[in-house]
Short mmCIF file of C-alpha atoms in Angstrom, two decimals:
data_model
loop_
_atom_site.label_atom_id
_atom_site.label_comp_id
_atom_site.label_asym_id
_atom_site.label_seq_id
_atom_site.Cartn_x
_atom_site.Cartn_y
_atom_site.Cartn_z
CA MET A 1 0.09 169.37 172.58
CA ALA A 2 2.96 168.26 170.38
CA GLY A 3 5.44 167.15 171.94
CA SER A 4 6.25 170.09 174.23
CA GLY A 5 3.57 168.73 177.14
CA LEU A 6 0.54 170.67 178.75
CA PRO A 7 0.08 174.54 177.61
CA SER A 8 -0.93 175.10 181.33
CA LEU A 9 -1.84 173.47 184.61
CA GLY A 10 -3.65 170.00 184.27
CA ARG A 11 -7.37 170.17 185.49
CA VAL A 12 -8.61 166.76 186.56
CA LYS A 13 -11.75 165.51 188.25
CA LEU A 14 -11.47 163.96 191.85
CA SER A 15 -13.95 161.45 191.05
CA ASP A 16 -11.56 160.22 187.84
CA LEU A 17 -8.90 159.62 190.34
CA VAL A 18 -10.75 157.24 192.37
CA PRO A 19 -9.26 153.78 191.67
CA SER A 20 -11.63 150.60 191.26
CA GLU A 21 -11.17 147.06 190.91
CA GLY A 22 -10.12 145.40 188.06
CA LEU A 23 -8.59 146.98 184.76
CA PRO A 24 -8.22 150.54 185.21
CA SER A 25 -10.44 152.83 183.10
CA ASP A 26 -9.89 155.10 180.17
CA SER A 27 -10.93 158.05 182.48
CA TYR A 28 -8.58 156.82 184.86
CA LYS A 29 -5.70 156.41 182.64
CA ILE A 30 -6.00 159.98 180.77
CA SER A 31 -6.40 161.73 184.39
CA VAL A 32 -3.49 160.28 185.85
CA SER A 33 -1.34 160.75 182.82
CA THR A 34 -2.71 164.83 182.91
CA LEU A 35 -1.94 164.80 186.60
CA SER A 36 1.41 163.52 186.12
CA GLN A 37 2.37 165.57 183.52
CA SER A 38 1.34 168.73 184.92
CA LEU A 39 3.01 168.03 188.14
CA ALA A 40 6.20 167.28 185.94
CA GLN A 41 6.04 170.48 184.10
CA TYR A 42 4.68 173.00 186.42
CA SER A 43 4.96 171.11 189.95
CA ALA A 44 1.22 171.74 190.70
CA ALA A 45 -1.91 170.67 189.23
CA ILE A 46 -5.76 171.80 189.49
CA ILE A 47 -7.82 169.10 191.32
CA GLN A 48 -11.95 169.62 190.85
CA PHE A 49 -14.16 168.68 193.49
CA SER A 50 -18.04 167.83 193.59
CA ALA A 51 -20.46 170.47 193.76
CA SER A 52 -21.14 169.39 197.56
CA ASP A 53 -17.46 169.13 198.15
CA GLY A 54 -16.78 172.32 196.78
CA ALA A 55 -19.37 174.31 198.89
CA LEU A 56 -17.85 172.70 202.20
CA LEU A 57 -14.40 174.42 201.04
CA ARG A 58 -16.00 177.63 200.53
CA SER A 59 -17.66 177.57 203.96
CA GLY A 60 -14.47 176.82 205.18
CA LEU A 61 -12.74 180.01 204.02
CA GLU A 62 -15.80 182.34 205.16
CA SER A 63 -15.40 180.82 208.23
CA ALA A 64 -11.50 181.48 208.54
CA ARG A 65 -12.15 184.93 207.44
CA LEU A 66 -14.90 185.47 210.27
CA TYR A 67 -12.18 183.64 212.78
CA PHE A 68 -9.26 185.89 212.08
CA HIS A 69 -10.94 189.32 211.81
CA GLN A 70 -11.70 189.05 215.54
CA LYS A 71 -8.12 188.28 216.70
CA ALA A 72 -6.12 190.91 218.24
CA SER A 73 -3.84 193.36 216.18
CA TYR A 74 -0.60 191.75 217.26
CA PRO A 75 -0.52 188.23 219.13
CA ALA A 76 1.08 187.47 222.24
CA ALA A 77 4.30 186.51 222.61
CA GLU A 78 3.90 182.93 223.15
CA MET A 79 2.08 182.62 219.88
CA ILE A 80 4.64 183.91 218.00
CA HIS A 81 6.10 181.15 215.67
CA ASN A 82 9.57 179.94 216.26
CA ASN A 83 9.94 177.47 213.22
CA ASP A 84 10.89 175.14 215.38
CA SER A 85 11.41 171.89 213.49
CA ARG A 86 11.28 169.37 216.17
CA GLU A 87 7.36 170.12 216.80
CA TRP A 88 6.88 169.80 213.25
CA CYS A 89 4.23 167.04 214.17
CA LYS A 90 2.83 168.54 217.32
CA THR A 91 1.65 172.28 216.12
CA SER A 92 -2.07 172.86 216.83
CA GLY A 93 -4.04 175.87 217.32
CA TYR A 94 -3.40 179.37 216.76
CA TYR A 95 0.19 180.53 215.89
CA ALA A 96 1.66 183.85 214.02
CA ASP A 97 4.93 184.33 211.82
CA PRO A 98 5.19 188.16 211.62
CA GLN A 99 8.21 187.64 208.90
CA LEU A 100 5.89 185.80 206.72
CA TRP A 101 2.78 188.42 207.67
CA GLN A 102 1.04 185.30 208.28
CA GLU A 103 -1.08 183.67 210.98
CA THR A 104 -1.99 179.95 210.85
CA TYR A 105 -4.81 177.78 212.63
CA ASP A 106 -3.77 174.04 212.69
CA CYS A 107 -6.11 171.71 212.96
CA ARG A 108 -4.56 168.24 213.84
CA PRO A 109 -6.56 165.48 215.14
CA GLY A 110 -6.23 163.70 218.09
CA LEU A 111 -4.50 167.03 219.68
CA THR A 112 -6.22 169.46 221.50
CA PRO A 113 -4.84 172.77 221.07
CA ILE A 114 -4.00 174.83 224.65
CA GLU A 115 -4.92 178.28 224.57
CA PRO A 116 -2.84 180.98 226.59
CA ASN A 117 -4.26 181.86 230.02
CA ASN A 118 -6.74 179.04 229.82
CA GLY A 119 -8.40 181.04 227.51
CA MET A 120 -11.58 179.53 225.59
CA GLU A 121 -11.56 179.95 221.96
CA PHE A 122 -13.66 178.95 219.02
CA PRO A 123 -11.67 177.20 216.13
CA PRO A 124 -13.06 177.99 212.54
CA ALA A 125 -16.29 175.86 211.88
CA GLY A 126 -16.07 172.63 209.63
CA LEU A 127 -12.74 171.68 210.36
CA LEU A 128 -12.89 168.41 211.05
CA ASP A 129 -15.62 167.69 207.59
CA ILE A 130 -13.06 169.49 205.73
CA PHE A 131 -9.77 167.47 207.19
CA ALA A 132 -11.55 164.03 206.17
CA LEU A 133 -12.30 165.47 202.68
CA LEU A 134 -8.67 166.74 201.81
CA GLY A 135 -7.12 163.79 203.61
CA LYS A 136 -9.12 161.16 201.13
CA ALA A 137 -8.52 163.47 197.93
CA ALA A 138 -4.74 163.73 198.94
CA ARG A 139 -4.48 159.62 199.47
CA ASP A 140 -6.37 158.98 195.98
CA ILE A 141 -3.83 161.71 194.27
CA LEU A 142 -0.95 160.10 195.84
CA ASP A 143 -2.42 156.16 194.58
CA ALA A 144 -2.64 157.77 191.10
CA ILE A 145 0.95 158.93 191.35
CA SER A 146 2.10 155.23 192.04
CA PHE A 147 0.18 154.05 189.21
CA TYR A 148 2.34 156.28 187.11
CA LEU A 149 5.31 154.97 188.26
CA ASN A 150 4.23 151.71 187.95
CA LEU A 151 4.35 151.02 191.80
CA ARG A 152 2.17 148.61 193.48
CA SER A 153 -1.60 149.81 194.64
CA SER A 154 -1.09 151.80 197.97
CA PRO A 155 2.67 151.55 198.36
CA PHE A 156 2.70 154.16 201.28
CA THR A 157 0.20 152.86 203.35
CA GLU A 158 2.75 152.12 206.12
CA ILE A 159 3.93 155.57 206.37
CA LEU A 160 0.51 157.09 206.67
CA ASP A 161 -1.86 157.36 209.30
CA ASN A 162 -4.57 154.79 210.04
CA VAL A 163 -7.96 155.34 208.69
CA PRO A 164 -9.56 156.07 210.97
CA LEU A 165 -6.86 157.00 213.67
CA ARG A 166 -6.74 154.53 216.86
CA ASN A 167 -7.23 155.07 220.01
CA ARG A 168 -4.84 157.94 221.71
CA GLU A 169 -3.07 158.43 218.13
CA ILE A 170 -2.43 162.04 216.78
CA SER A 171 -2.35 162.78 213.32
CA SER A 172 0.79 163.46 211.46
CA SER A 173 -1.35 165.11 208.53
CA VAL A 174 -2.38 168.50 209.49
CA LEU A 175 -5.16 171.23 208.05
CA SER A 176 -3.80 174.39 208.02
CA VAL A 177 -5.90 177.74 208.04
CA CYS A 178 -4.03 180.72 206.97
CA CYS A 179 -4.30 184.49 206.55
CA HIS A 180 -1.87 186.60 204.85
CA ALA A 181 -1.59 190.10 205.04
CA ARG A 182 -4.65 191.00 207.40
CA PRO A 183 -4.24 194.29 207.30
CA SER A 184 -5.40 194.80 211.30
CA PHE A 185 -2.45 192.48 212.01
CA GLN A 186 0.70 194.71 212.82
CA GLY A 187 3.14 192.28 212.81
CA GLY A 188 3.74 192.34 208.97
CA GLN A 189 6.11 194.93 208.17
CA HIS A 190 8.79 192.70 206.67
CA HIS A 191 8.43 192.49 202.94
CA ASN A 192 10.31 192.48 199.61
CA LEU A 193 9.43 194.08 195.97
CA SER A 194 9.96 192.10 193.03
CA THR A 195 8.93 192.94 189.28
CA GLN A 196 6.27 190.80 187.43
CA GLU A 197 6.97 190.72 183.56
CA ASP A 198 4.33 192.97 183.20
CA GLY A 199 6.12 195.81 184.69
CA GLN A 200 3.92 195.50 187.88
CA LEU A 201 5.40 195.36 191.22
CA VAL A 202 4.16 192.71 193.49
CA MET A 203 5.28 192.08 197.05
CA PHE A 204 6.50 189.09 198.67
CA PRO A 205 7.65 188.40 202.10
CA ASP A 206 11.62 188.23 202.82
CA HIS A 207 11.61 184.24 203.06
CA GLU A 208 9.77 183.84 199.82
CA HIS A 209 10.83 180.67 198.44
CA GLN A 210 8.96 178.04 200.56
CA VAL A 211 9.05 174.08 200.26
CA ASP A 212 6.57 171.74 202.15
CA LYS A 213 8.03 168.44 203.45
CA SER A 214 4.77 166.67 202.81
CA LEU A 215 4.18 164.02 200.43
CA ILE A 216 1.28 165.60 199.11
CA SER A 217 -0.07 169.04 199.55
CA LEU A 218 -3.53 170.51 198.70
CA VAL A 219 -4.62 174.32 198.96
CA LYS A 220 -7.97 176.14 198.25
CA SER A 221 -7.50 179.85 198.63
CA ASP A 222 -10.27 182.72 198.00
CA LYS A 223 -7.66 185.28 196.10
CA ALA A 224 -5.23 184.45 193.71
CA GLY A 225 -1.72 184.82 194.76
CA LEU A 226 0.08 181.02 195.15
CA HIS A 227 3.34 181.12 192.77
CA ILE A 228 5.24 178.07 191.95
CA ARG A 229 8.40 177.49 190.15
CA ASP A 230 8.14 175.17 186.96
CA PHE A 231 10.93 172.91 185.71
CA HIS A 232 11.97 176.17 183.59
CA GLY A 233 12.57 178.19 186.47
CA ARG A 234 9.57 180.15 185.65
CA TRP A 235 7.17 181.49 188.50
CA ILE A 236 3.75 180.71 187.71
CA LEU A 237 0.76 181.81 189.07
CA VAL A 238 -0.99 178.55 189.54
CA ASP A 239 -4.71 179.56 191.20
CA GLY A 240 -5.31 183.01 189.06
CA ASP A 241 -8.17 181.07 187.39
CA LEU A 242 -9.57 178.42 189.76
CA GLY A 243 -13.18 177.78 189.81
CA PRO A 244 -15.58 177.64 192.70
CA GLN A 245 -14.78 173.85 192.88
CA GLU A 246 -11.37 173.76 192.46
CA ALA A 247 -8.11 173.70 194.47
CA ILE A 248 -4.41 173.16 193.80
CA VAL A 249 -2.31 170.57 194.45
CA TYR A 250 1.50 170.00 194.71
CA PRO A 251 3.87 167.39 195.78
CA GLY A 252 6.62 167.85 198.91
CA LEU A 253 9.90 166.85 199.93
CA ALA A 254 8.97 163.94 201.58
CA LEU A 255 7.30 162.28 198.30
CA TYR A 256 10.44 163.36 196.37
CA GLN A 257 12.69 161.39 198.89
CA ALA A 258 10.46 158.24 198.79
CA THR A 259 10.16 158.31 194.98
CA ALA A 260 14.21 158.64 194.69
CA GLY A 261 13.75 162.35 193.33
CA TYR A 262 11.44 161.16 190.43
CA VAL A 263 8.56 163.35 191.55
CA ASN A 264 10.13 167.21 191.84
CA PRO A 265 8.78 168.96 195.28
CA ALA A 266 6.98 172.59 194.40
CA LEU A 267 8.89 175.69 195.46
CA HIS A 268 6.24 177.92 196.27
CA ARG A 269 5.60 181.40 197.34
CA THR A 270 2.83 183.69 198.15
CA GLU A 271 1.97 187.25 196.69
CA ILE A 272 0.72 189.59 199.27
CA GLY A 273 1.12 192.96 197.75
CA ASN A 274 -2.06 193.45 195.48
CA LEU A 275 -4.24 193.22 198.98
CA GLN A 276 -4.24 196.98 199.66
CA GLY A 277 -7.88 198.12 200.39
CA ASN A 278 -8.73 194.55 201.48
CA MET A 279 -10.07 194.48 204.90
CA TYR A 280 -9.65 190.99 205.35
CA GLY A 281 -6.48 189.81 203.44
CA ARG A 282 -6.16 186.43 201.65
CA TYR A 283 -7.20 183.42 203.42
CA SER A 284 -6.30 179.88 202.26
CA LEU A 285 -7.04 176.06 203.63
CA THR A 286 -3.78 173.77 202.96
CA PHE A 287 -3.78 170.08 203.82
CA LYS A 288 -0.42 168.54 204.22
CA LEU A 289 -0.72 164.66 204.05
CA MET A 290 2.37 163.86 206.28
CA PRO A 291 4.39 160.63 206.75
CA LYS A 292 4.35 158.96 210.65
CA SER A 293 6.90 160.22 212.66
CA MET A 294 8.25 156.43 213.86
CA THR A 295 8.65 155.45 210.14
CA SER A 296 11.39 155.72 207.55
CA LEU A 297 11.46 156.73 203.98
CA ASN A 298 12.88 154.52 201.74
CA CYS A 299 13.06 153.93 198.21
CA SER A 300 12.20 149.87 198.10
CA GLU A 301 8.96 150.41 196.06
CA MET A 302 11.06 152.06 193.35
CA ARG A 303 13.45 149.51 193.30
CA ALA A 304 10.79 146.82 193.04
CA ALA A 305 9.34 148.38 190.18
CA GLY A 306 12.55 148.58 188.60
CA HIS A 307 13.05 151.90 188.66
CA GLY A 308 16.84 153.44 189.08
CA VAL A 309 17.70 154.87 192.05
CA GLU A 310 20.41 157.17 192.85
CA ALA A 311 23.40 156.83 195.69
CA GLN A 312 21.91 159.61 197.64
CA PHE A 313 18.52 157.77 197.94
CA GLN A 314 20.03 154.44 198.81
CA LEU A 315 19.77 154.57 202.61
CA PRO A 316 16.61 154.82 204.61
CA ILE A 317 15.87 158.19 206.58
CA PRO A 318 14.17 158.13 209.56
CA VAL A 319 11.06 160.57 209.10
CA ASP A 320 11.61 162.48 212.38
CA ASP A 321 15.07 163.14 211.61
CA PHE A 322 14.14 164.15 207.89
CA MET A 323 11.76 166.67 208.83
CA GLN A 324 14.30 168.37 211.23
CA ARG A 325 17.18 168.29 208.44
CA SER A 326 17.28 171.30 206.48
CA HIS A 327 16.96 170.90 202.85
CA PRO A 328 18.89 173.78 200.41
CA THR A 329 16.68 174.26 197.50
CA ASP A 330 19.81 174.82 195.23
CA GLN A 331 20.25 171.39 195.33
CA LEU A 332 16.95 170.48 194.26
CA PHE A 333 16.32 172.54 191.74
CA ASN A 334 19.14 174.43 189.96
CA ARG A 335 19.75 170.95 187.54
CA PRO A 336 21.62 170.79 184.53
CA SER A 337 18.35 169.07 182.48
CA PHE A 338 15.09 167.69 183.08
CA PRO A 339 13.25 164.40 181.79
CA SER A 340 11.04 165.04 178.54
CA PHE A 341 7.77 164.18 178.51
CA ASN A 342 5.07 162.51 175.59
CA PHE A 343 1.86 160.83 175.58
CA PRO A 344 2.01 158.04 173.51
CA THR A 345 -1.09 155.98 172.94
CA ALA A 346 -1.25 152.11 172.04
CA GLN A 347 -3.46 150.56 169.20
CA ASP A 348 -5.44 149.04 172.26
CA GLY A 349 -6.16 152.60 173.60
CA SER A 350 -4.06 151.97 176.70
CA MET A 351 -1.65 155.06 177.89
CA LYS A 352 1.67 153.65 178.23
CA PRO A 353 3.97 155.07 181.04
CA LEU A 354 4.73 158.98 180.42
CA MET A 355 7.54 159.67 182.07
CA ARG A 356 10.96 158.71 180.62
CA ARG A 357 13.17 157.63 183.56
CA LYS A 358 16.00 159.64 185.00
CA LYS A 359 18.42 157.23 184.16
CA ASN A 360 17.56 157.51 180.87
CA ASN A 361 18.69 161.21 180.49
CA SER A 362 21.11 161.73 177.91
CA ARG A 363 23.48 163.90 180.43
CA CYS A 364 23.44 160.67 182.42
CA LYS A 365 26.01 157.70 182.07
CA PRO A 366 24.13 154.53 180.77
CA LEU A 367 23.61 152.04 183.35
CA PRO A 368 26.03 149.05 183.38
CA PRO A 369 24.82 145.98 181.51
CA SER A 370 24.78 144.08 184.97
CA LYS A 371 22.74 146.46 186.45
CA ARG A 372 20.29 146.46 183.49
CA LEU A 373 20.16 142.80 183.57
CA ARG A 374 19.09 142.96 187.28
CA LEU A 375 16.56 145.38 186.82
CA GLU A 376 15.04 143.28 183.93
CA ALA A 377 15.21 140.64 185.95
CA GLN A 378 12.90 142.17 188.79
CA ARG A 379 10.61 143.41 186.27
CA VAL A 380 10.01 140.08 184.58
CA LEU A 381 9.49 138.60 187.95
CA LYS A 382 6.96 141.29 189.16
CA GLU A 383 5.15 141.30 185.72
CA ARG A 384 5.44 137.67 184.71
CA VAL A 385 6.65 135.18 187.05
CA GLN A 386 4.78 136.55 190.14
CA ASP A 387 1.12 136.67 188.17
CA ILE A 388 1.75 133.32 187.23
CA ALA A 389 2.20 132.42 190.73
CA ASP A 390 -0.93 134.20 192.00
CA LYS A 391 -3.20 132.49 189.26
CA LYS A 392 -2.26 129.04 190.67
CA GLY A 393 -2.31 130.11 194.21
CA ILE A 394 1.52 129.58 194.82
CA LYS A 395 3.58 131.77 197.28
CA LEU A 396 7.03 131.66 195.81
CA ARG A 397 9.59 130.70 198.51
CA PHE A 398 13.32 130.87 196.88
CA CYS A 399 16.09 128.68 197.47
CA ASN A 400 19.53 129.35 198.49
CA LEU A 401 21.98 129.91 195.40
CA LYS A 402 24.55 126.94 196.62
CA GLU A 403 22.12 124.63 197.95
CA CYS A 404 19.62 124.53 194.79
CA GLU A 405 22.77 124.50 192.56
CA SER A 406 23.44 120.81 194.01
CA HIS A 407 19.79 119.58 194.14
CA ILE A 408 18.44 121.03 191.01
CA HIS A 409 18.70 118.21 188.70
CA THR A 410 16.96 116.22 190.90
CA LEU A 411 13.44 115.08 190.80
CA ASP A 412 12.84 115.08 194.48
CA SER A 413 14.53 118.50 195.01
CA PRO A 414 12.30 120.85 197.49
CA CYS A 415 11.67 123.07 194.59
CA ALA A 416 10.84 120.74 191.54
CA THR A 417 7.12 120.88 192.00
CA VAL A 418 7.04 124.87 192.13
CA ARG A 419 9.58 125.27 189.26
CA MET A 420 7.08 122.75 187.06
CA GLU A 421 3.98 124.69 188.10
CA ILE A 422 5.50 128.20 187.37
CA GLY A 423 7.47 127.16 184.36
CA TRP A 424 10.93 127.96 185.44
CA PRO A 425 13.40 127.63 183.20
CA PRO A 426 15.53 124.21 183.01
CA GLY A 427 18.57 124.52 184.42
CA VAL A 428 18.51 127.89 186.26
CA PRO A 429 18.80 127.48 190.06
CA PHE A 430 15.39 128.37 191.91
CA VAL A 431 16.68 131.61 193.60
CA HIS A 432 15.48 135.30 193.45
CA PRO A 433 16.61 136.48 189.74
CA HIS A 434 18.60 139.40 191.82
CA ASP A 435 20.56 136.96 193.28
CA LEU A 436 21.05 134.63 190.07
CA PRO A 437 24.63 134.98 188.08
CA ASN A 438 24.33 137.41 184.60
CA LYS A 439 23.91 134.22 182.51
CA ALA A 440 21.25 132.54 184.47
CA LYS A 441 19.72 135.85 184.51
CA ILE A 442 19.67 136.05 180.67
CA GLY A 443 18.11 132.22 180.80
CA PHE A 444 15.49 133.30 183.23
CA LEU A 445 14.84 136.62 181.18
CA GLU A 446 14.47 134.16 178.11
CA ALA A 447 12.28 131.43 179.15
CA TYR A 448 9.59 134.20 180.15
CA GLU A 449 10.10 136.81 177.46
CA PRO A 450 11.32 134.70 174.06
CA GLY A 451 13.62 136.93 172.31
CA TRP A 452 14.41 139.30 175.05
CA THR A 453 18.33 138.61 174.20
CA THR A 454 18.01 140.24 170.66
CA THR A 455 15.64 142.78 171.50
CA HIS A 456 17.81 144.11 174.34
CA ASP A 457 21.21 143.30 172.33
CA MET A 458 22.85 142.74 175.86
CA GLU A 459 24.54 139.07 175.95
CA LEU A 460 27.59 140.38 173.82
CA SER A 461 28.31 143.14 176.53
CA LEU A 462 28.46 140.26 179.19
CA ILE A 463 30.81 138.21 178.04
CA GLU A 464 34.32 138.64 179.26
CA PRO A 465 37.01 139.31 176.88
CA GLY A 466 39.08 136.15 175.33
CA GLN A 467 35.67 134.04 176.61
CA ALA A 468 34.40 133.30 173.40
CA SER A 469 37.95 132.15 171.85
CA GLN A 470 38.60 130.12 175.06
CA HIS A 471 35.36 128.03 174.42
CA SER A 472 35.82 127.57 170.64
CA ALA A 473 39.87 126.64 171.69
CA SER A 474 38.54 123.74 174.03
CA CYS A 475 36.33 122.19 171.40
CA ASN A 476 37.82 119.37 169.10
CA CYS A 477 35.22 120.15 166.59
CA ASN A 478 36.67 119.73 162.79
CA SER A 479 33.18 120.57 161.31
CA PRO A 480 32.77 123.34 159.12
CA VAL A 481 29.44 124.11 160.57
CA GLN A 482 29.76 127.48 163.36
CA VAL A 483 29.24 126.21 166.97
CA LEU A 484 26.16 126.94 169.20
CA TYR A 485 27.48 127.76 172.97
CA ILE A 486 25.28 126.80 175.82
CA HIS A 487 26.11 128.41 179.10
CA GLU A 488 23.04 127.07 180.49
CA PRO A 489 21.52 123.55 180.18
CA CYS A 490 18.95 123.67 177.68
CA MET A 491 19.10 127.35 176.96
CA LEU A 492 21.02 128.61 173.45
CA LEU A 493 22.46 131.98 174.18
CA TYR A 494 24.40 131.92 171.08
CA GLN A 495 22.69 131.45 167.68
CA THR A 496 25.04 130.83 164.33
CA SER A 497 23.67 132.98 161.12
CA PHE A 498 23.91 129.37 159.40
CA VAL A 499 21.02 127.92 161.60
CA PHE A 500 19.13 131.19 161.32
CA SER A 501 19.31 131.32 157.37
CA ALA A 502 18.23 127.56 156.95
CA LEU A 503 15.54 127.99 159.20
CA ARG A 504 13.96 131.50 157.77
CA ALA A 505 14.21 129.78 154.17
CA CYS A 506 12.49 126.60 155.39
CA THR A 507 9.98 128.52 157.23
CA HIS A 508 9.34 131.54 154.91
CA LEU A 509 9.89 133.30 158.37
CA SER A 510 9.97 137.56 158.15
CA HIS A 511 12.81 139.51 159.75
CA GLU A 512 10.53 140.66 162.80
CA HIS A 513 9.99 137.08 164.00
CA ASN A 514 13.84 136.37 164.74
CA SER A 515 15.71 134.97 167.69
CA GLY A 516 13.02 134.35 170.39
CA TYR A 517 10.70 132.36 167.81
CA LEU A 518 13.79 130.75 166.12
CA LEU A 519 15.22 129.42 169.52
CA ASN A 520 12.15 127.85 170.52
CA ILE A 521 12.30 125.83 166.80
CA VAL A 522 16.16 125.08 167.20
CA LYS A 523 15.24 123.73 170.67
CA SER A 524 12.25 121.79 169.60
CA MET A 525 13.28 120.30 166.04
CA LEU A 526 16.94 120.41 166.30
CA TRP A 527 17.71 119.28 169.35
CA PRO A 528 17.78 115.45 168.30
CA LEU A 529 20.43 116.16 165.70
CA LEU A 530 22.88 118.39 168.15
CA CYS A 531 25.56 116.07 170.68
CA GLN A 532 27.31 117.87 173.51
CA SER A 533 31.36 117.91 173.29
CA ASN A 534 33.40 119.67 175.54
CA GLY A 535 31.01 122.49 176.57
CA CYS A 536 30.03 123.50 173.00
CA LEU A 537 27.29 121.98 170.33
CA ARG A 538 27.85 121.17 166.63
CA LEU A 539 25.73 120.28 164.05
CA LEU A 540 25.91 116.43 163.26
#
């Protein structure tokens, strides 16, 4: 796979995507990596079900074939789909869309379909079992994507339906049984012709470009014909070589919004021109995992994980408003660039995150130092401080910045015990790192990740012009030894070449063990030799 990614759609066993307690297994990490890489390159992936689940899906397709075969040649007027977005969470039962040459039966638990003329109709068999199967699979896939993005476990639970549904609740998610191009269906007279690469003419409906507004969509069909556009802009036949136990998964617009654009939605169309001579048409089962209508789509989880969030995703959007909006596909897919991917493997065998964040795109402006610092502080809080607090059973309750600055140096301060337990750096106010001043953020980061300052090469970019000269001018030091500035008590932020050279010579340290380790030596061994004078330190 070199550096170009996957040569074709990734295949992943659903059983390998089921999370378990404790550390993730190698099979889980590899499966998550393959799934995410395939979604990034092709906006789709292939999911392999167990033999028994595959048999259930195939029986559902056979039942759908019998159901639509007995339908009338042209549906009643009230069964014509009017594409009313206000009814997105209320569809149930049979309806038809002549323009797409498509008939659909929607299974939505909690909502009983109303038949015209109070007629009695039997739906395709086994839909509730298939709904449960694909719903569980979609949630496992969503959790795998969350793991890939370094989000907390099950981050989208608040916007998903209860499992199981409570009394009188109606499912937001839906299982659609679809029939394309049934020969006996007389409504399908609107279609186009387009040319494939091999020169064969392939027929598509007029409204060929479709984007689901779901979080995750799973599709199982009896015949090939689903085309999805990859990130190069090419249309790929994604179900051409599916096995009997395999289905296609692709992300929708709701996941695109909830992940601040890090997971692109799939632009898809269905081929209907190669069905001549077929007496049934093409049948498919499509499950769409949808957010609840009374919730909002926001990117708080992405921010908490340290991902950059662009301006268009900053404000929460009510789900009901999101579903009723139009979303022009040219703004979503005609992009000047796309992040690159690779598969680095650590020495311990663990898979590193594979996606390069959009903010690191070479065509995007780099983040300002203050914003980079804020994201790093959030990351360290989540990965280091919170872990220490969890292990010691401490619930973090941060102080107000102004109040903490006044009582931080007293022994009986409200936060003194907690700061000591979790190793909070001395002199840094006990407030959320997001609210700390920039120099205090550096002190916080150096305390939990020694050497952070030199590794990220950021401290000089945070010093205002002329600030260093002002400090040196205010110091009445005649010593030839260079000065070490301290911007937070007990935190050495600026190191001198003199001290570093002396330490390396005395301790025979290699170049790799530089600032972080040396800072600790300075604080522990040379602190008695240092005295404070007018805001700076000098060697006696």
